[in-house]
Short mmCIF file of C-alpha atoms in Angstrom, two decimals:
data_model
loop_
_atom_site.label_atom_id
_atom_site.label_comp_id
_atom_site.label_asym_id
_atom_site.label_seq_id
_atom_site.Cartn_x
_atom_site.Cartn_y
_atom_site.Cartn_z
CA MET A 10 7.46 0.39 -26.33
CA PRO A 11 6.85 -3.17 -24.92
CA ARG A 12 6.70 -3.33 -21.09
CA LYS A 13 9.63 -5.92 -20.99
CA GLU A 14 11.93 -3.73 -23.26
CA PHE A 15 11.24 -0.73 -20.98
CA ARG A 16 12.06 -2.55 -17.84
CA LYS A 17 15.45 -3.77 -19.49
CA MET A 18 16.38 -0.28 -20.55
CA LEU A 19 15.37 1.01 -17.10
CA ALA A 20 17.35 -1.54 -15.40
CA ALA A 21 20.49 -1.04 -17.58
CA ALA A 22 20.17 3.10 -16.82
CA THR A 23 20.05 2.46 -12.90
CA GLY A 24 22.26 -0.82 -12.70
CA PHE A 25 25.60 1.31 -12.04
CA LEU A 26 23.99 3.33 -9.11
CA LEU A 27 22.71 0.01 -7.53
CA THR A 28 25.90 -1.89 -7.87
CA LEU A 29 27.94 0.80 -6.25
CA THR A 30 25.33 0.85 -3.20
CA SER A 31 25.50 -2.86 -2.77
CA TYR A 32 29.05 -3.75 -3.47
CA GLY A 33 31.19 -0.48 -2.96
CA GLN A 34 32.20 1.69 0.02
CA ARG A 35 28.77 3.12 1.16
CA ALA A 36 28.86 6.37 2.17
CA ILE A 37 25.85 9.01 2.50
CA GLU A 38 26.95 12.62 1.97
CA VAL A 39 24.04 15.33 2.55
CA ASN A 40 24.48 19.04 2.75
CA TYR A 41 21.86 20.32 5.44
CA ASN A 42 21.53 23.58 3.24
CA LYS A 43 21.11 21.77 0.03
CA PRO A 44 17.29 21.11 -0.06
CA LYS A 45 15.93 19.05 -2.92
CA GLY A 46 12.46 20.16 -2.14
CA ALA A 47 9.25 19.30 -0.26
CA MET A 48 9.19 15.53 0.66
CA ASN A 49 7.09 13.40 -1.60
CA THR A 50 4.77 11.60 0.67
CA MET A 51 2.77 9.47 -2.13
CA PHE A 52 3.85 6.44 0.00
CA LYS A 53 1.25 7.25 2.70
CA GLU A 54 -1.55 8.68 0.48
CA CYS A 55 -3.34 5.42 0.63
CA VAL A 56 -3.55 1.91 2.26
CA GLY A 57 -5.41 -0.90 1.64
CA ALA A 58 -7.97 -2.89 3.65
CA GLY A 59 -9.86 -6.37 2.79
CA ARG A 60 -13.71 -5.78 2.67
CA ALA A 61 -15.77 -2.97 3.73
CA ASN A 62 -17.93 -5.16 6.04
CA GLU A 63 -14.67 -6.02 8.05
CA GLY A 64 -14.43 -2.33 8.93
CA LEU A 65 -17.47 -2.68 11.20
CA ARG A 66 -15.29 -4.96 13.88
CA ALA A 67 -14.07 -3.45 16.71
CA ASP A 68 -10.69 -4.68 16.41
CA TRP A 69 -10.31 -3.64 12.79
CA GLN A 70 -11.15 0.05 13.70
CA GLN A 71 -8.79 -0.25 16.87
CA GLN A 72 -6.00 -1.13 14.61
CA LEU A 73 -6.83 1.26 11.85
CA ALA A 74 -6.78 4.21 14.29
CA TYR A 75 -3.40 3.09 15.45
CA VAL A 76 -1.91 2.60 11.89
CA LYS A 77 -3.27 6.19 11.02
CA GLU A 78 -1.54 7.71 14.13
CA GLN A 79 1.79 6.01 13.56
CA CYS A 80 2.05 5.96 9.83
CA GLY A 81 -0.02 9.06 8.73
CA PHE A 82 -2.00 7.31 5.88
CA LYS A 83 -4.70 9.95 4.38
CA TYR A 84 -7.00 7.35 2.47
CA ILE A 85 -8.14 3.85 2.71
CA ARG A 86 -9.57 1.40 -0.31
CA MET A 87 -11.23 -1.76 0.25
CA HIS A 88 -13.53 -4.30 -1.70
CA GLY A 89 -16.93 -4.95 -1.13
CA LEU A 90 -18.74 -1.77 -0.35
CA LEU A 91 -21.73 -2.92 -2.67
CA THR A 92 -22.02 -6.53 -1.69
CA ASP A 93 -25.13 -7.79 0.20
CA ASP A 94 -23.02 -7.98 3.49
CA MET A 95 -23.30 -4.07 3.55
CA ALA A 96 -26.94 -4.03 2.64
CA VAL A 97 -26.97 -1.30 0.03
CA TYR A 98 -29.34 -2.29 -2.54
CA THR A 99 -32.32 -4.54 -2.76
CA THR A 100 -35.78 -4.22 -4.77
CA ASP A 101 -39.45 -3.99 -3.78
CA SER A 102 -42.05 -6.43 -4.95
CA LYS A 103 -42.42 -4.32 -8.32
CA GLY A 104 -38.68 -4.91 -8.84
CA GLN A 105 -38.13 -1.10 -8.02
CA PRO A 106 -34.55 -0.21 -6.42
CA LYS A 107 -34.38 0.05 -2.84
CA TYR A 108 -31.34 1.54 -1.22
CA SER A 109 -29.92 1.76 2.22
CA PHE A 110 -26.42 3.36 3.28
CA MET A 111 -26.64 2.49 7.11
CA TYR A 112 -23.83 0.11 7.27
CA VAL A 113 -21.88 2.37 4.93
CA ASP A 114 -22.54 5.32 6.95
CA ALA A 115 -21.16 3.54 10.35
CA LEU A 116 -17.94 2.73 8.43
CA PHE A 117 -17.29 5.98 6.73
CA ASP A 118 -18.38 8.00 9.84
CA PHE A 119 -15.65 6.15 11.59
CA LEU A 120 -12.95 6.82 8.80
CA HIS A 121 -14.00 10.56 9.12
CA SER A 122 -13.68 10.29 13.05
CA ILE A 123 -10.03 9.43 12.77
CA GLY A 124 -9.32 11.86 9.99
CA MET A 125 -9.13 9.33 7.17
CA LYS A 126 -10.86 9.66 3.81
CA PRO A 127 -12.33 6.89 1.58
CA PHE A 128 -10.67 5.84 -1.77
CA VAL A 129 -14.08 4.37 -2.95
CA GLU A 130 -13.92 0.98 -4.71
CA LEU A 131 -17.37 0.67 -6.39
CA GLY A 132 -17.92 -2.93 -6.41
CA PHE A 133 -18.96 -5.82 -6.35
CA MET A 134 -22.35 -6.25 -7.59
CA PRO A 135 -25.25 -6.40 -5.30
CA ASN A 136 -27.26 -9.99 -5.99
CA ALA A 137 -30.39 -8.07 -6.71
CA LEU A 138 -28.65 -6.38 -9.47
CA ALA A 139 -26.45 -9.24 -10.67
CA SER A 140 -26.85 -10.77 -14.06
CA GLY A 141 -25.52 -13.98 -12.76
CA PRO A 142 -24.39 -15.94 -9.60
CA GLU A 143 -20.62 -16.09 -10.04
CA THR A 144 -18.78 -14.67 -6.95
CA ILE A 145 -15.33 -14.85 -5.68
CA PHE A 146 -13.79 -15.29 -1.97
CA TRP A 147 -15.14 -16.66 0.91
CA TRP A 148 -17.54 -13.99 1.48
CA LYS A 149 -18.90 -14.38 -1.96
CA GLY A 150 -18.72 -10.83 -3.92
CA ASN A 151 -20.79 -11.20 -6.98
CA VAL A 152 -18.55 -10.53 -10.12
CA THR A 153 -21.09 -10.13 -12.78
CA PRO A 154 -22.16 -7.48 -14.97
CA PRO A 155 -25.25 -5.55 -14.11
CA ARG A 156 -28.52 -6.99 -15.33
CA ASP A 157 -29.67 -3.47 -15.72
CA TYR A 158 -27.22 -0.66 -16.64
CA GLU A 159 -29.43 2.00 -15.92
CA LYS A 160 -30.22 0.57 -12.18
CA TRP A 161 -26.25 0.38 -11.97
CA ALA A 162 -25.89 4.11 -12.68
CA GLY A 163 -28.93 4.57 -10.38
CA LEU A 164 -27.31 3.04 -7.34
CA VAL A 165 -23.88 4.88 -7.99
CA GLU A 166 -25.72 8.18 -8.37
CA ASN A 167 -27.61 7.90 -5.09
CA LEU A 168 -24.64 6.62 -3.25
CA VAL A 169 -22.82 9.69 -4.19
CA ARG A 170 -25.45 12.15 -3.29
CA HIS A 171 -25.96 10.39 -0.04
CA PHE A 172 -22.19 10.87 0.57
CA GLU A 173 -22.76 14.66 -0.54
CA GLU A 174 -25.51 15.38 1.73
CA ARG A 175 -23.80 13.53 4.66
CA TYR A 176 -20.14 14.85 4.30
CA GLY A 177 -20.65 17.88 2.30
CA GLU A 178 -19.66 18.95 -1.21
CA GLU A 179 -16.10 20.20 -0.34
CA GLU A 180 -15.42 16.93 1.44
CA VAL A 181 -16.56 14.69 -1.37
CA LYS A 182 -14.41 16.76 -3.63
CA THR A 183 -11.26 15.23 -1.93
CA TRP A 184 -12.20 11.61 -2.67
CA TYR A 185 -11.80 9.22 -5.16
CA PHE A 186 -14.22 6.92 -6.85
CA GLU A 187 -12.93 3.82 -8.59
CA VAL A 188 -14.98 1.68 -10.70
CA TRP A 189 -14.44 -2.03 -9.93
CA ASN A 190 -11.43 -4.13 -9.05
CA GLU A 191 -9.24 -6.13 -11.43
CA PRO A 192 -11.73 -6.54 -14.37
CA ASN A 193 -8.93 -7.94 -16.58
CA LEU A 194 -8.94 -11.26 -14.22
CA SER A 195 -11.58 -13.35 -15.83
CA PRO A 196 -12.39 -15.72 -14.43
CA GLY A 197 -11.84 -14.06 -11.19
CA PHE A 198 -13.07 -10.74 -10.72
CA TRP A 199 -15.19 -9.91 -13.77
CA THR A 200 -17.44 -12.31 -15.85
CA GLY A 201 -17.72 -9.91 -18.66
CA SER A 202 -15.38 -8.66 -21.42
CA GLN A 203 -13.37 -5.75 -21.48
CA ALA A 204 -16.04 -4.01 -23.56
CA ASP A 205 -18.55 -4.74 -20.95
CA TYR A 206 -16.16 -3.21 -18.18
CA PHE A 207 -15.85 -0.25 -20.41
CA LYS A 208 -19.57 0.04 -20.38
CA LEU A 209 -19.80 -0.35 -16.54
CA TYR A 210 -17.34 2.33 -16.28
CA GLN A 211 -19.22 4.61 -18.53
CA TYR A 212 -22.19 4.28 -16.75
CA ALA A 213 -20.59 4.73 -13.32
CA ALA A 214 -18.53 7.56 -14.37
CA ASN A 215 -21.39 9.42 -15.95
CA ALA A 216 -23.56 8.87 -12.64
CA VAL A 217 -20.74 10.39 -10.59
CA LYS A 218 -20.36 13.49 -12.55
CA LYS A 219 -23.95 13.92 -12.70
CA VAL A 220 -23.77 14.68 -9.10
CA ASN A 221 -20.90 16.76 -9.59
CA LYS A 222 -18.41 17.47 -12.10
CA ALA A 223 -15.66 17.85 -9.90
CA TYR A 224 -15.73 14.60 -8.32
CA ARG A 225 -13.09 12.52 -9.05
CA VAL A 226 -13.49 8.91 -10.92
CA GLY A 227 -11.21 6.74 -12.49
CA GLY A 228 -10.04 3.17 -13.36
CA PRO A 229 -9.75 0.22 -14.44
CA GLY A 230 -8.12 -0.83 -11.32
CA THR A 231 -6.55 -3.83 -13.34
CA ALA A 232 -3.85 -6.46 -12.22
CA GLY A 233 -0.76 -6.30 -13.51
CA ALA A 234 -0.84 -2.73 -15.16
CA ALA A 235 -3.22 -4.06 -17.70
CA TRP A 236 -5.60 -2.08 -20.00
CA GLU A 237 -4.20 1.30 -19.43
CA PRO A 238 -3.94 2.62 -22.99
CA GLU A 239 -7.05 0.78 -23.84
CA MET A 240 -8.94 2.91 -20.98
CA ILE A 241 -7.28 6.10 -21.88
CA ASP A 242 -8.41 5.54 -25.67
CA PHE A 243 -11.87 4.56 -24.89
CA CYS A 244 -12.40 7.67 -22.64
CA HIS A 245 -10.82 9.99 -24.98
CA LYS A 246 -12.65 8.82 -28.23
CA ASN A 247 -15.82 8.74 -26.40
CA ASN A 248 -15.74 11.69 -24.18
CA ILE A 249 -16.24 9.58 -21.20
CA PRO A 250 -15.11 11.23 -17.96
CA ILE A 251 -11.79 10.05 -16.18
CA ASP A 252 -9.57 11.94 -13.57
CA PHE A 253 -7.00 9.06 -12.78
CA ILE A 254 -5.54 5.71 -13.83
CA SER A 255 -5.21 3.03 -11.40
CA THR A 256 -3.79 -0.35 -11.49
CA HIS A 257 -1.77 -3.07 -9.35
CA ALA A 258 1.44 -4.66 -9.30
CA TYR A 259 3.20 -7.23 -7.22
CA GLY A 260 6.67 -8.36 -7.07
CA VAL A 261 6.56 -12.27 -7.46
CA LYS A 262 7.32 -14.09 -10.76
CA GLN A 263 3.65 -15.32 -11.93
CA GLY A 264 0.11 -14.94 -11.71
CA PHE A 265 -2.18 -12.37 -10.19
CA LEU A 266 -4.72 -13.91 -8.09
CA ASP A 267 -4.52 -16.56 -5.38
CA GLU A 268 -8.20 -16.69 -4.20
CA PHE A 269 -7.95 -18.89 -1.21
CA GLY A 270 -4.14 -18.60 -0.43
CA GLN A 271 -3.30 -22.04 -1.57
CA GLY A 272 -0.82 -21.29 -4.35
CA GLY A 273 3.06 -20.97 -4.48
CA THR A 274 5.09 -17.87 -5.22
CA VAL A 275 8.68 -16.99 -6.12
CA LEU A 276 10.05 -13.38 -5.48
CA SER A 277 11.22 -11.98 -8.51
CA LYS A 278 14.76 -11.46 -8.99
CA ASP A 279 14.12 -8.56 -11.40
CA SER A 280 15.61 -5.44 -9.49
CA LEU A 281 12.62 -3.31 -11.09
CA SER A 282 9.65 -5.51 -10.22
CA VAL A 283 6.71 -3.33 -9.24
CA SER A 284 8.63 -0.16 -9.86
CA GLY A 285 9.33 -1.00 -13.46
CA ASP A 286 5.19 -1.30 -14.07
CA VAL A 287 4.78 1.95 -12.34
CA MET A 288 7.19 4.05 -14.45
CA GLN A 289 5.74 2.24 -17.85
CA SER A 290 2.32 3.33 -16.50
CA ARG A 291 3.40 6.79 -16.14
CA LYS A 292 4.96 6.77 -19.72
CA GLU A 293 1.72 5.38 -21.16
CA ILE A 294 0.00 8.28 -19.61
CA SER A 295 2.52 10.88 -20.64
CA GLU A 296 2.45 9.42 -24.25
CA SER A 297 -1.44 9.42 -24.36
CA ALA A 298 -4.03 11.84 -25.55
CA MET A 299 -4.82 12.62 -21.60
CA LYS A 300 -1.58 13.44 -20.34
CA HIS A 301 -3.13 15.12 -17.15
CA LEU A 302 -4.34 12.07 -15.47
CA GLU A 303 -3.23 11.21 -12.03
CA LEU A 304 -1.74 7.85 -11.63
CA HIS A 305 -2.64 5.63 -8.48
CA TYR A 306 -1.51 2.07 -7.76
CA THR A 307 -4.41 1.07 -5.70
CA GLU A 308 -2.67 -2.21 -4.45
CA TRP A 309 0.74 -3.07 -4.38
CA SER A 310 2.91 -5.51 -2.27
CA SER A 311 5.76 -8.22 -2.63
CA SER A 312 3.12 -10.78 -3.23
CA TYR A 313 -0.16 -11.10 -4.19
CA THR A 314 -1.34 -14.03 -2.33
CA PRO A 315 -2.85 -14.04 1.59
CA ALA A 316 -0.56 -16.72 2.37
CA ASP A 317 2.95 -15.75 1.73
CA PRO A 318 5.43 -15.68 4.67
CA LEU A 319 7.38 -13.00 3.01
CA HIS A 320 4.85 -10.62 4.20
CA ASP A 321 5.77 -11.53 7.83
CA SER A 322 9.45 -11.50 7.14
CA TYR A 323 11.78 -8.82 8.13
CA HIS A 324 12.71 -8.86 4.29
CA GLU A 325 9.43 -7.22 3.63
CA ALA A 326 10.46 -3.82 5.22
CA ALA A 327 13.41 -3.39 3.10
CA TYR A 328 11.54 -4.52 0.09
CA ILE A 329 8.83 -1.86 0.64
CA LEU A 330 11.47 1.04 0.96
CA ASP A 331 13.46 -0.36 -1.98
CA LYS A 332 10.39 -0.06 -4.39
CA LEU A 333 9.10 3.30 -2.98
CA LYS A 334 12.08 4.80 -3.59
CA GLN A 335 12.66 3.55 -6.89
CA VAL A 336 8.99 4.70 -7.87
CA GLY A 337 9.87 8.29 -7.08
CA ASP A 338 7.63 10.71 -8.52
CA ALA A 339 5.85 8.54 -11.09
CA ALA A 340 2.76 7.91 -9.04
CA GLN A 341 0.47 10.09 -6.90
CA SER A 342 -0.17 7.23 -4.34
CA MET A 343 1.03 3.69 -3.73
CA SER A 344 -1.55 1.88 -1.73
CA TYR A 345 0.20 -0.99 0.27
CA TRP A 346 -2.28 -3.98 0.52
CA VAL A 347 -3.30 -4.17 3.23
CA PHE A 348 -2.88 -2.70 6.96
CA THR A 349 -4.09 -5.55 8.89
CA ASP A 350 -4.62 -9.35 8.95
CA ILE A 351 -8.17 -9.13 9.71
CA PHE A 352 -8.82 -10.21 6.13
CA GLU A 353 -11.07 -12.75 5.15
CA GLU A 354 -10.67 -13.21 1.43
CA PRO A 355 -9.83 -17.03 1.92
CA GLY A 356 -11.97 -17.18 5.06
CA PRO A 357 -11.09 -16.60 8.60
CA ARG A 358 -7.50 -17.66 9.52
CA PHE A 359 -6.68 -20.09 12.08
CA THR A 360 -2.79 -19.21 12.85
CA PRO A 361 -1.21 -15.84 14.35
CA PHE A 362 1.25 -15.82 11.52
CA HIS A 363 -0.08 -17.24 8.35
CA GLY A 364 1.60 -15.07 5.50
CA GLY A 365 -1.27 -12.57 5.51
CA PHE A 366 -0.93 -9.28 3.89
CA GLY A 367 -1.07 -6.98 6.79
CA LEU A 368 1.41 -4.48 8.58
CA LEU A 369 -0.29 -5.82 11.74
CA THR A 370 -1.45 -9.50 12.92
CA ILE A 371 -4.87 -10.29 13.56
CA GLN A 372 -4.05 -9.73 17.54
CA GLY A 373 -2.27 -6.25 16.64
CA ILE A 374 1.17 -7.37 16.60
CA ASN A 375 3.62 -5.03 14.57
CA LYS A 376 5.34 -6.71 11.57
CA PRO A 377 8.65 -5.42 10.33
CA ALA A 378 6.62 -4.01 7.37
CA PHE A 379 4.81 -1.90 9.85
CA TYR A 380 8.14 -0.07 10.67
CA ALA A 381 8.88 0.68 7.24
CA TYR A 382 5.82 3.25 7.01
CA GLN A 383 6.35 4.27 10.60
CA TYR A 384 9.79 5.30 9.80
CA LEU A 385 8.74 6.98 6.61
CA ASN A 386 6.11 8.91 8.41
CA LYS A 387 8.65 10.35 10.82
CA LEU A 388 10.74 12.00 8.05
CA GLY A 389 10.58 15.70 7.89
CA GLY A 390 9.00 18.00 5.31
CA THR A 391 11.97 18.81 3.11
CA GLU A 392 14.04 16.43 1.49
CA LEU A 393 17.58 16.98 1.14
CA VAL A 394 19.86 16.32 -2.07
CA ASN A 395 21.22 12.58 -1.66
CA THR A 396 22.86 10.38 -4.31
CA ASP A 397 22.49 7.30 -2.24
CA THR A 398 19.78 5.04 -3.78
CA ARG A 399 18.68 3.27 -0.60
CA SER A 400 18.09 6.37 1.77
CA TRP A 401 16.36 9.54 2.31
CA ALA A 402 17.58 12.48 4.25
CA CYS A 403 15.09 15.22 5.32
CA LYS A 404 14.87 18.05 7.78
CA ASN A 405 11.93 19.72 9.51
CA GLU A 406 11.03 23.40 10.58
CA GLN A 407 12.49 22.77 13.87
CA GLY A 408 15.91 22.13 12.54
CA ASP A 409 15.97 18.19 13.28
CA VAL A 410 17.41 16.09 10.73
CA GLN A 411 16.47 12.55 9.74
CA LEU A 412 18.04 9.81 7.72
CA LEU A 413 16.17 6.76 6.67
CA LEU A 414 18.56 4.10 4.97
CA TRP A 415 18.35 0.28 4.36
CA ASP A 416 20.01 -2.66 2.48
CA PHE A 417 18.04 -4.63 0.21
CA THR A 418 19.39 -8.04 -0.72
CA ASN A 419 17.00 -10.70 -2.35
CA THR A 420 18.39 -13.82 -0.81
CA HIS A 421 15.53 -15.96 -2.10
CA PRO A 422 17.10 -19.07 -3.85
CA GLY A 423 15.22 -18.84 -6.97
CA ASP A 424 12.65 -20.82 -9.04
CA SER A 425 13.28 -24.17 -7.29
CA VAL A 426 11.87 -23.00 -3.79
CA HIS A 427 8.64 -21.31 -3.23
CA ASN A 428 8.22 -18.26 -0.75
CA GLN A 429 6.05 -20.46 1.22
CA LYS A 430 9.04 -22.84 2.05
CA TYR A 431 11.80 -20.15 2.33
CA TYR A 432 10.41 -17.24 4.18
CA ILE A 433 8.78 -19.57 7.01
CA GLN A 434 12.32 -20.32 7.97
CA ASP A 435 14.99 -18.63 10.70
CA LEU A 436 16.81 -16.45 8.22
CA PRO A 437 19.94 -14.93 9.93
CA ALA A 438 21.28 -11.98 7.80
CA LYS A 439 24.84 -11.45 6.57
CA SER A 440 26.98 -8.41 7.58
CA LYS A 441 26.97 -5.94 4.75
CA GLY A 442 29.71 -3.94 6.27
CA SER A 443 29.42 -0.24 7.36
CA VAL A 444 27.56 2.84 6.14
CA LYS A 445 29.40 6.21 6.77
CA ILE A 446 27.02 9.14 7.37
CA ASN A 447 28.40 12.77 6.90
CA ILE A 448 26.06 15.81 7.32
CA SER A 449 27.87 19.12 6.42
CA ASN A 450 26.63 22.68 7.15
CA ILE A 451 24.34 21.42 10.16
CA PRO A 452 23.64 24.20 12.39
CA ALA A 453 26.03 24.06 15.63
CA GLY A 454 24.43 23.03 18.75
CA ASN A 455 23.30 20.24 20.90
CA TYR A 456 21.22 17.32 19.47
CA THR A 457 19.54 14.14 20.78
CA MET A 458 20.34 11.36 18.65
CA GLU A 459 17.70 8.49 18.22
CA VAL A 460 18.81 5.42 16.10
CA TYR A 461 15.74 3.26 15.28
CA LYS A 462 16.16 -0.18 13.62
CA VAL A 463 14.15 -3.31 12.02
CA GLY A 464 15.77 -6.32 10.79
CA TYR A 465 16.73 -9.91 11.81
CA ARG A 466 15.57 -10.26 15.52
CA ILE A 467 15.14 -6.72 15.90
CA ASN A 468 11.41 -5.59 15.64
CA ASP A 469 11.37 -9.18 13.94
CA ALA A 470 8.30 -10.65 15.48
CA HIS A 471 8.11 -13.45 12.98
CA THR A 472 11.30 -14.74 14.15
CA ALA A 473 10.35 -14.49 17.53
CA TYR A 474 7.19 -16.40 16.82
CA ILE A 475 9.76 -19.22 15.29
CA ASP A 476 11.49 -19.30 18.47
CA MET A 477 8.25 -20.07 20.31
CA GLY A 478 7.79 -22.97 18.39
CA ARG A 479 5.24 -21.62 16.00
CA PRO A 480 2.28 -22.16 18.24
CA ASP A 481 -1.14 -22.43 16.47
CA GLN A 482 -2.53 -19.95 19.10
CA LEU A 483 -0.80 -17.47 21.00
CA ASN A 484 -2.07 -16.69 24.54
CA LYS A 485 -2.39 -13.39 26.42
CA HIS A 486 1.27 -13.69 27.85
CA GLN A 487 2.77 -14.63 24.44
CA VAL A 488 0.87 -11.89 22.73
CA ARG A 489 1.98 -9.47 25.16
CA GLN A 490 5.58 -10.92 25.00
CA LEU A 491 5.62 -10.44 21.04
CA LYS A 492 4.52 -7.03 21.54
CA ASN A 493 6.99 -6.12 24.07
CA GLU A 494 10.02 -7.51 22.18
CA ASN A 495 9.16 -5.55 19.17
CA HIS A 496 7.89 -2.24 20.34
CA GLY A 497 9.96 -0.16 18.06
CA SER A 498 11.85 1.95 20.66
CA PRO A 499 15.29 3.35 19.82
CA VAL A 500 18.08 0.88 19.83
CA PHE A 501 20.41 3.65 20.82
CA THR A 502 19.77 7.33 22.32
CA GLY A 503 22.47 9.87 23.14
CA ARG A 504 23.53 13.23 23.48
CA ILE A 505 25.92 14.85 20.69
CA SER A 506 27.40 18.28 20.34
CA VAL A 507 27.98 19.79 16.80
CA LYS A 508 30.47 22.77 16.84
CA SER A 509 30.40 25.61 14.59
CA GLY A 510 31.70 24.81 11.02
CA LYS A 511 32.05 21.10 11.73
CA ASP A 512 30.06 18.31 10.08
CA PHE A 513 28.18 15.63 11.69
CA SER A 514 29.87 12.21 10.87
CA HIS A 515 28.85 8.64 12.23
CA GLU A 516 29.33 5.25 10.97
CA LEU A 517 26.80 2.34 11.17
CA ASP A 518 27.07 -1.45 10.79
CA ILE A 519 24.60 -2.87 8.50
CA ARG A 520 23.42 -6.34 7.64
CA GLU A 521 21.33 -7.82 4.65
CA ASN A 522 17.78 -6.24 4.76
CA ASP A 523 18.39 -3.98 7.85
CA VAL A 524 16.35 -0.56 7.93
CA VAL A 525 17.90 2.25 10.12
CA LEU A 526 16.37 5.35 11.23
CA VAL A 527 18.53 8.00 12.42
CA LYS A 528 17.05 11.13 14.05
CA LEU A 529 19.05 14.35 15.16
CA ILE A 530 16.71 16.04 17.16
CA LYS A 531 17.75 19.95 18.17
CA SER A 532 17.91 20.81 21.56
CA LYS A 533 15.66 23.95 22.30
CA LYS A 534 18.18 25.70 24.80
#
């Protein structure tokens, strides 16, 4: 079924529930004794970063340690592991390969020290191995096929053997190796054809498996969920190893690449943007000859440009949660692109809020998007049955209950206005009424109730920055002020008592694109 028709079918199937949630009386009814099962934590399996060399910076490492602690991400994926600024490959006077992994070791040792694992992207091409001069981004990642595919395989094999020696076989078995990034964008990330990419993949995948057949390898890492059936068909017919399909999706209407952050974007009005692609990818895998393949969306966000103020806006937090909820169990991971604005694809940025992809600004200020992931990480391990389409209800082993709910309203005026003009404004949120929460069969006892919130002017550092007059540079006092005003502490804390046989009920006011986390923490005495 064509992707567009599949999306229409999904929209028709889910539209009734979404309409009720948006316009009817909203009530969330949860039974403490009706678990749905283990909470699916695919949302924190992986997060993105710009390029490997940026990971050698102290501020990058400090921010990643903080995001790991607060949001719980397990893997991290980044470009540029094999580019010349990581010094992995050169040749001697006779043209024979010389390898060095000192920079890679410094980066991966740090990841290991904070309990994270690499989702290894094999790219881009070292200049000494490249067949041409074409590059991408300010930092000039070479995007040409190798001049010698045997030497490309040798590089991959030596890299993987080095990982095995340094971190151990059992550890590397838990990693993923993804071959290249968005080869369907040519010109852009790949100067070769689809057939050239498949050859690149074949040599790389066989090299990984030569070291250990249990090591996981996959691709094609395409933009826009492209080449998936073709990739599966190629591997199946030619007996090429593949363990997972990877691809990318963004929520704007047009294009896939804005190399230097100079384009204009429009947030799609399609209610199933991003999530529709994921479900279609899962369908393509399930109907293929290799139904066992995992599905990893190794990049996703509302917008693919590093200069989109939607990324900074309070709208982004609700958008993230809405898409993750829609995806459900269709993917093994959804890797948000990226965790920090320390990101130099278009070159170093010159203003503190510039529409960068990150959950944090360059100076470590939490954006609203950060809180979407922090709140998700606060949910307990058991999900409760819940028919509301814009919330999760969970409990943990200690008897605490968590309810994460949101409104997502796409207020963008449409094609006549770019995101770059719209989301840079002060955008007050309109009331969406109230949400009544009812939890039945909750164990009797005393609880501490904590309410966390992100929305317009609540943990909304971008609007606070607008209030400052959008200074080109923030001084120490201003950075401290923005961090203190958007620190993420509960907006309400109180003690409640639940009597035996009684429900817990509470009503909350909600506005457009508010995100609310309610925690009921059971007293131990």
